[in-house]
mmCIF file of C-alpha atoms in Angstrom:
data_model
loop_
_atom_site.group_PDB
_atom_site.id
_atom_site.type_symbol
_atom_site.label_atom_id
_atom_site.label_comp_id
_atom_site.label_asym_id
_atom_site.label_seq_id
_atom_site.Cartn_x
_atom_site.Cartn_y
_atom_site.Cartn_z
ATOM 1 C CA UNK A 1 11.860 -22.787 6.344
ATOM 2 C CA UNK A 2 9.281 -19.992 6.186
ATOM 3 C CA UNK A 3 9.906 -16.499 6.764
ATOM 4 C CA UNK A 4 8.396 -13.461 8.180
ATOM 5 C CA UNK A 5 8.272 -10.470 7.388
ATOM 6 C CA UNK A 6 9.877 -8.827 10.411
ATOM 7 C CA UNK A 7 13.036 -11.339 8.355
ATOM 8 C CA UNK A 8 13.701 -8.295 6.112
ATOM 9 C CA UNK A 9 11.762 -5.664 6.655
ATOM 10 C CA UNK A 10 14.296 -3.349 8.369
ATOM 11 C CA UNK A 11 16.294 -4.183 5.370
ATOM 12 C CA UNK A 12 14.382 -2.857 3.292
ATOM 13 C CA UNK A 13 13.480 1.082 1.844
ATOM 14 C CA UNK A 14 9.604 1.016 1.555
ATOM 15 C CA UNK A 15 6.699 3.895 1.847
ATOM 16 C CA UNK A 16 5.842 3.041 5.591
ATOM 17 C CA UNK A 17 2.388 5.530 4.798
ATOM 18 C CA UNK A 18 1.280 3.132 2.692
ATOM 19 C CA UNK A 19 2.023 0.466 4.907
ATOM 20 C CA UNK A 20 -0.270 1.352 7.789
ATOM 21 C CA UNK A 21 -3.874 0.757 9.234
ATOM 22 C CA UNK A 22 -6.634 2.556 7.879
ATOM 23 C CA UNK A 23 -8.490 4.246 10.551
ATOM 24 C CA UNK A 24 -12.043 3.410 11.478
ATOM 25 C CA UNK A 25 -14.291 5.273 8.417
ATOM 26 C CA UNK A 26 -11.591 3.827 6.318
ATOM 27 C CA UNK A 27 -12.288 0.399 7.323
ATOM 28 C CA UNK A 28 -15.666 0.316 6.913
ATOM 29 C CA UNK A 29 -15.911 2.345 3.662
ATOM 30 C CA UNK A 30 -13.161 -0.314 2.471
ATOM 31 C CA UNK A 31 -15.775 -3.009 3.530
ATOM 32 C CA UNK A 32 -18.731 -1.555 2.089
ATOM 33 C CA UNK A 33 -17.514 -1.083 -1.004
ATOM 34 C CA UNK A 34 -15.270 -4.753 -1.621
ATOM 35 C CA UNK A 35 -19.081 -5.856 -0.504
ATOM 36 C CA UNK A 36 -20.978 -3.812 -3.170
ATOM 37 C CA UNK A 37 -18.066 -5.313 -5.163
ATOM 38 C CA UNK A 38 -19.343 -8.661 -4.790
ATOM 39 C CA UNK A 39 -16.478 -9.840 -2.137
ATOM 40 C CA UNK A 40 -17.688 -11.517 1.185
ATOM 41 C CA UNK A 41 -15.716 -10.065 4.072
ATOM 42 C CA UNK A 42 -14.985 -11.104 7.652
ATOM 43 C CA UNK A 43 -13.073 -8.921 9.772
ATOM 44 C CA UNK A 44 -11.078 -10.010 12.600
ATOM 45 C CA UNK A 45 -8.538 -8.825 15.109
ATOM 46 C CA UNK A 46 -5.704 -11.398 15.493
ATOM 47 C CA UNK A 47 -3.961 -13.717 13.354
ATOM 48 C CA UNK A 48 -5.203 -16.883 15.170
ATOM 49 C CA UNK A 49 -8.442 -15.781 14.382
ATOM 50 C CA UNK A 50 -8.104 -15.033 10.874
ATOM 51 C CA UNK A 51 -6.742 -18.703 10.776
ATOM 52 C CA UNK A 52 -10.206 -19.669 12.498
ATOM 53 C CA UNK A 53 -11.753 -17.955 9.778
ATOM 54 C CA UNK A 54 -10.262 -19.548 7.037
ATOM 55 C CA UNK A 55 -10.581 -22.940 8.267
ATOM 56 C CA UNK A 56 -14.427 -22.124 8.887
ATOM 57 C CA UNK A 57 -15.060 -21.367 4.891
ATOM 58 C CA UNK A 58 -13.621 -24.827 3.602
ATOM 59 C CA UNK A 59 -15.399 -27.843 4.276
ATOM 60 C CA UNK A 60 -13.973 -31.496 4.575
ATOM 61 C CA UNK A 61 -13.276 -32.926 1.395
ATOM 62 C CA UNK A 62 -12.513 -30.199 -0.528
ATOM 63 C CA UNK A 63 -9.179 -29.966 -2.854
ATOM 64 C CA UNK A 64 -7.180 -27.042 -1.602
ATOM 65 C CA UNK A 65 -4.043 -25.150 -3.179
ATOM 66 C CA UNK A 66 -2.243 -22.265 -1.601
ATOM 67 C CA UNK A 67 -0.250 -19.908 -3.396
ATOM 68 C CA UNK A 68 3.302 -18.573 -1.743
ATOM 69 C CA UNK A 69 1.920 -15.864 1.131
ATOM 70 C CA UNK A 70 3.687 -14.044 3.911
ATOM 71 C CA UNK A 71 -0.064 -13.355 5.543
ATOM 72 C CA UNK A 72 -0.895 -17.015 4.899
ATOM 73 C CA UNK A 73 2.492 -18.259 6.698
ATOM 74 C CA UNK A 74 1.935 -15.176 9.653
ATOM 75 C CA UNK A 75 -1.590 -16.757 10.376
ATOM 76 C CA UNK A 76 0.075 -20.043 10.412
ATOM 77 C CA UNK A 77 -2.134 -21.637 7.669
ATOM 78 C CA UNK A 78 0.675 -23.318 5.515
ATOM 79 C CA UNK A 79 1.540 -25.483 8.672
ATOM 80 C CA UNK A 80 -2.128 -26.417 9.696
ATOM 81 C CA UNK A 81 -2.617 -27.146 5.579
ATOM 82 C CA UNK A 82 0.392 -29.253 5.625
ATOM 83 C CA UNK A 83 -0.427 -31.469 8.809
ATOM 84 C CA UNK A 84 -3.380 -33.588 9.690
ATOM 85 C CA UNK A 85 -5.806 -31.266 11.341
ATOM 86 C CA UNK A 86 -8.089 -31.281 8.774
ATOM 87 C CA UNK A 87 -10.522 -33.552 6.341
ATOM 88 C CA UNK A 88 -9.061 -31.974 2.894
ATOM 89 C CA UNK A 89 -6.898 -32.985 -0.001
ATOM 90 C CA UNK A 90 -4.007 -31.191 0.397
ATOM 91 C CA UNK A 91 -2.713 -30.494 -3.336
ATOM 92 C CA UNK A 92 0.778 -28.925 -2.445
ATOM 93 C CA UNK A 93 1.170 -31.812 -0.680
ATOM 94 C CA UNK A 94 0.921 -33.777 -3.998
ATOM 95 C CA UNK A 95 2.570 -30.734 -6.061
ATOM 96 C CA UNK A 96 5.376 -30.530 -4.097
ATOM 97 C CA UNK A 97 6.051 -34.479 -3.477
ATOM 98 C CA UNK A 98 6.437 -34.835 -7.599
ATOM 99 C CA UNK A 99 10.425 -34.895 -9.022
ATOM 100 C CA UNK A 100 10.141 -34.389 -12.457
ATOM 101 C CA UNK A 101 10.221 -30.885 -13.219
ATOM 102 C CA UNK A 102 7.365 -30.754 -16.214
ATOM 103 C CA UNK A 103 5.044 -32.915 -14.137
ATOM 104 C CA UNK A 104 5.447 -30.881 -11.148
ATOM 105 C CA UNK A 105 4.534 -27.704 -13.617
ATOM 106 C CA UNK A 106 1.546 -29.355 -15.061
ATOM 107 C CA UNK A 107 0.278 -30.548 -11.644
ATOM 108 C CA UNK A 108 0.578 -26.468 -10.548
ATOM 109 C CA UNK A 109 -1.260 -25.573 -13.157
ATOM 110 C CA UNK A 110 -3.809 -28.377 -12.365
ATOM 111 C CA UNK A 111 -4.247 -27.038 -9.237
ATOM 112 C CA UNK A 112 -5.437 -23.492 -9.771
ATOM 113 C CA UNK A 113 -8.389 -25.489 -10.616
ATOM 114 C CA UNK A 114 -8.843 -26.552 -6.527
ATOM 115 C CA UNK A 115 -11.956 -26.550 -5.121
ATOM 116 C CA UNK A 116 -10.875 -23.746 -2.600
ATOM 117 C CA UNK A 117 -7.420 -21.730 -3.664
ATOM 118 C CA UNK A 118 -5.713 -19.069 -0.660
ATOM 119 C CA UNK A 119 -3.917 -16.798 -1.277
ATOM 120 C CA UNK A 120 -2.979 -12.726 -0.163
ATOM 121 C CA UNK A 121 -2.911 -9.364 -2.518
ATOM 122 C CA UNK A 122 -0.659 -6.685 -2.317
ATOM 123 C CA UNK A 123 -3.347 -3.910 -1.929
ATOM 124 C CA UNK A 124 -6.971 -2.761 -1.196
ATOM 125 C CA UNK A 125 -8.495 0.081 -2.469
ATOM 126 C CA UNK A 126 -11.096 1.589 0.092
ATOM 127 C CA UNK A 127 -13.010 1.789 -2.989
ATOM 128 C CA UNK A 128 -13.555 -1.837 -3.530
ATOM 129 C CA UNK A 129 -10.392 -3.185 -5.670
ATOM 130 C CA UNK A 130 -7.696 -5.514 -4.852
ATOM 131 C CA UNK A 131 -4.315 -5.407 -6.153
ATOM 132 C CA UNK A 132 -2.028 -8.416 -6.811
ATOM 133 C CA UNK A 133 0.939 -9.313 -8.551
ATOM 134 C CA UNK A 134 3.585 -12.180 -9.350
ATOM 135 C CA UNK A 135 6.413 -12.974 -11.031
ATOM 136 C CA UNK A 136 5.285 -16.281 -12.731
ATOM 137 C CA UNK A 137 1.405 -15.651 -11.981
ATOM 138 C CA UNK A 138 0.989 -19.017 -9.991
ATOM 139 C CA UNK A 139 -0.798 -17.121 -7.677
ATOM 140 C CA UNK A 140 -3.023 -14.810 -8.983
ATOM 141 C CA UNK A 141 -4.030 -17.375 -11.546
ATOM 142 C CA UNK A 142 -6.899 -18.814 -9.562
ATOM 143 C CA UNK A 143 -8.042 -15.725 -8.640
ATOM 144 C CA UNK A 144 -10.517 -14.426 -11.870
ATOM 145 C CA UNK A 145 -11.669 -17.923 -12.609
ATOM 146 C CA UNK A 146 -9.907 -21.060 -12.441
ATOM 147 C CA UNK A 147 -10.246 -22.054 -8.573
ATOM 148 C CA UNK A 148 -13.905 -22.793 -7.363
ATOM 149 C CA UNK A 149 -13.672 -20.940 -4.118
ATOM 150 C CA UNK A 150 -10.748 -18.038 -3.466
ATOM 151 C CA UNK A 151 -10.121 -16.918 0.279
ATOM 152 C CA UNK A 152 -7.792 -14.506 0.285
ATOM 153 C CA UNK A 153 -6.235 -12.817 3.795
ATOM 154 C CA UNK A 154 -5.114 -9.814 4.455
ATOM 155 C CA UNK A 155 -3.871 -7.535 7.138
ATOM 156 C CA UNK A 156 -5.788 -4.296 7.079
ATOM 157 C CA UNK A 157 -2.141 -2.149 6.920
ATOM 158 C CA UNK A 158 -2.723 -3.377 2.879
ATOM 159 C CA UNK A 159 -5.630 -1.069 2.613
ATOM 160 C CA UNK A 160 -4.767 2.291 0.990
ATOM 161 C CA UNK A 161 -7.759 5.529 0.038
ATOM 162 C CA UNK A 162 -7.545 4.749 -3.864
ATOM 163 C CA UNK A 163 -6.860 2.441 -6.654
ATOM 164 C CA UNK A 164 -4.013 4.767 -7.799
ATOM 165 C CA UNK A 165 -2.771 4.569 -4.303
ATOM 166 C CA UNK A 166 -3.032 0.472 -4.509
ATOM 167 C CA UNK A 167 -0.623 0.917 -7.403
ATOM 168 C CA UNK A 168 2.021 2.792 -5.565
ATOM 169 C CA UNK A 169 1.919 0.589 -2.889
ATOM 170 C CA UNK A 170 2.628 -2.507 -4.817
ATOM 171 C CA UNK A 171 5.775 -0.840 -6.484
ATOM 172 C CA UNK A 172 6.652 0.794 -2.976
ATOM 173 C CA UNK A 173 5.554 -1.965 -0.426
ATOM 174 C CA UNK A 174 5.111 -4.571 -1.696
ATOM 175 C CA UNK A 175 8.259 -5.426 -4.685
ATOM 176 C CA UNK A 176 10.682 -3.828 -2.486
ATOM 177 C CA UNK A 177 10.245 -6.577 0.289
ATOM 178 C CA UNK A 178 9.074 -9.401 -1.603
ATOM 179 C CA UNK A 179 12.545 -9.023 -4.145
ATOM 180 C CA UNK A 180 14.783 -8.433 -0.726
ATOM 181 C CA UNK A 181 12.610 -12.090 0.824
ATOM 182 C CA UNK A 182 13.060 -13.718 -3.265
ATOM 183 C CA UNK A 183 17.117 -12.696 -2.762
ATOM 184 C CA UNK A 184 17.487 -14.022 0.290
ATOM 185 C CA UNK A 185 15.338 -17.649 0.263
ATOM 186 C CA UNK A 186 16.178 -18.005 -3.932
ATOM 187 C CA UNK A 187 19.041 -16.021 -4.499
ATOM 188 C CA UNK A 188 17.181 -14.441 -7.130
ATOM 189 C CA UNK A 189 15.422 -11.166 -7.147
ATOM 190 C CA UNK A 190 11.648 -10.707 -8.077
ATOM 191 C CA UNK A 191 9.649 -8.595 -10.930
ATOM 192 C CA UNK A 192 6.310 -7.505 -10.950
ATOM 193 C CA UNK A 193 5.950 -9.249 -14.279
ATOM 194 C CA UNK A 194 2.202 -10.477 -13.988
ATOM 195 C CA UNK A 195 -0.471 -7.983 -12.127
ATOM 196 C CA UNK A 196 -4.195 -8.779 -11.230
ATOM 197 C CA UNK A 197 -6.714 -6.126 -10.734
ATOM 198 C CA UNK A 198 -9.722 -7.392 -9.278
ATOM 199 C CA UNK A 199 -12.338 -5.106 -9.480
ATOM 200 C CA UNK A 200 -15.984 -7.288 -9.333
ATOM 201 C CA UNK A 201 -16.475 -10.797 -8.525
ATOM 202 C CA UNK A 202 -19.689 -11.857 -10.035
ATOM 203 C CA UNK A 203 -20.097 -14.964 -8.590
ATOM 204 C CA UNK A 204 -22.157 -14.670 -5.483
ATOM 205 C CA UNK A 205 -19.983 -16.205 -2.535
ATOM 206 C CA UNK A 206 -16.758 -17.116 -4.567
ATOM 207 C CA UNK A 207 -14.281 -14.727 -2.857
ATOM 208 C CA UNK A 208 -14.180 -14.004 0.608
ATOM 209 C CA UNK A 209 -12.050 -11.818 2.295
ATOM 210 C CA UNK A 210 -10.269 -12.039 5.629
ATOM 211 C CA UNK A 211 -9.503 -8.761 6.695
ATOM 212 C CA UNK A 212 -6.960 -9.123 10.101
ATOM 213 C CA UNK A 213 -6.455 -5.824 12.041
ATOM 214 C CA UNK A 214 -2.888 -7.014 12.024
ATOM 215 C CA UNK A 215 0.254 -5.943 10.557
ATOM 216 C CA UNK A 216 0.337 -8.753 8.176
ATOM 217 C CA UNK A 217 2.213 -9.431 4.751
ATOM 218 C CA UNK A 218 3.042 -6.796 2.088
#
């Protein structure tokens, strides 16, 4: 069963300033510079459309591996990934269908290598940096290299005025609520144990970013 983030969030103690929507010169400084940064970006203003969005950048045939995202459940794109809507091969499909423990880690690790990988981060830097982290780094994984294609989505209330700023907000957003959702779906809490700053992508067209004007994830 998937969760929400409205699940916990009251909950849980976080910095709600750094959990807010950037106002106008914000955004568009933000997108300017994740541009000059070598991210694509599409902004939208609702979650259905962000889903829209996503489904537009992957064509039919492609392999295609998620990693665990609140955003990616919000939008509603782990239920249109898992049914029959589309023309792609859905690798958590496979991943998740295998018993034996060691195969089931070898075919994760296979499929950071998917033709498109989505995913979320845990901040944006109006200057042009995204900020991710993980406790086992299945996630952020595909994100410097392995996948082909990364789309990543993101709810503009993860956009903060500095890198520094992206930091906090990880250790004060985003652990907080991702260790209460861990404790209450594993019965285990979480660690910030693997982090991913990604400053450049220098692959024209690799990374796009869906920016939803949406409280979204954390």
């Amino acid at each position: 069963m998937s969760q929400q983030k409205s699940d916990y969030v009251d909950d849980t103690e976080i910095d709600a300033a750094l959990d807010d929507h950037p106002d106008d010169e914000t955004l568009e400084t933000a997108v300017e510079n994740l541009e000059a940064n070598g991210f694509e970006v599409v902004v939208v203003d609702t979650a259905d459309e962000a889903l829209d969005a996503v489904t537009d950048q992957i064509p039919a045939g492609a392999s295609v591996m998620n990693g665990h995202s609140t955003t990616l459940e919000e939008i509603g794109f782990d239920d249109y990934l898992s049914g029959d809507d589309h023309d792609w091969e859905s690798l958590p499909d496979q991943v998740w269908s295998i018993d034996d423990d060691a195969e089931r880690e070898a075919a994760r690790r296979d499929a950071q290598t998917a033709d498109y990988f989505l995913g979320s981060v845990n901040a944006i830097a109006a200057t042009g940096e995204l900020v991710a982290a993980d406790m086992s780094g299945s996630r952020i994984g595909a994100y410097p290299f392995a996948a082909g294609n990364v789309v990543i989505v993101s709810g503009t209330n993860k956009i903060v005025d500095s890198l520094d700023d992206a930091f906090d907000r990880l250790e004060r957003v985003a652990y907080p609520l991702e260790n209460e959702r861990a404790q209450e779906a594993y019965g285990v809490g979480s660690a910030i144990a693997k982090q991913l700053v990604f400053r450049k992508e220098m692959s024209e067209g690799r990374t796009t970013l869906v920016l939803v004007r949406e409280q979204l994830g954390y």
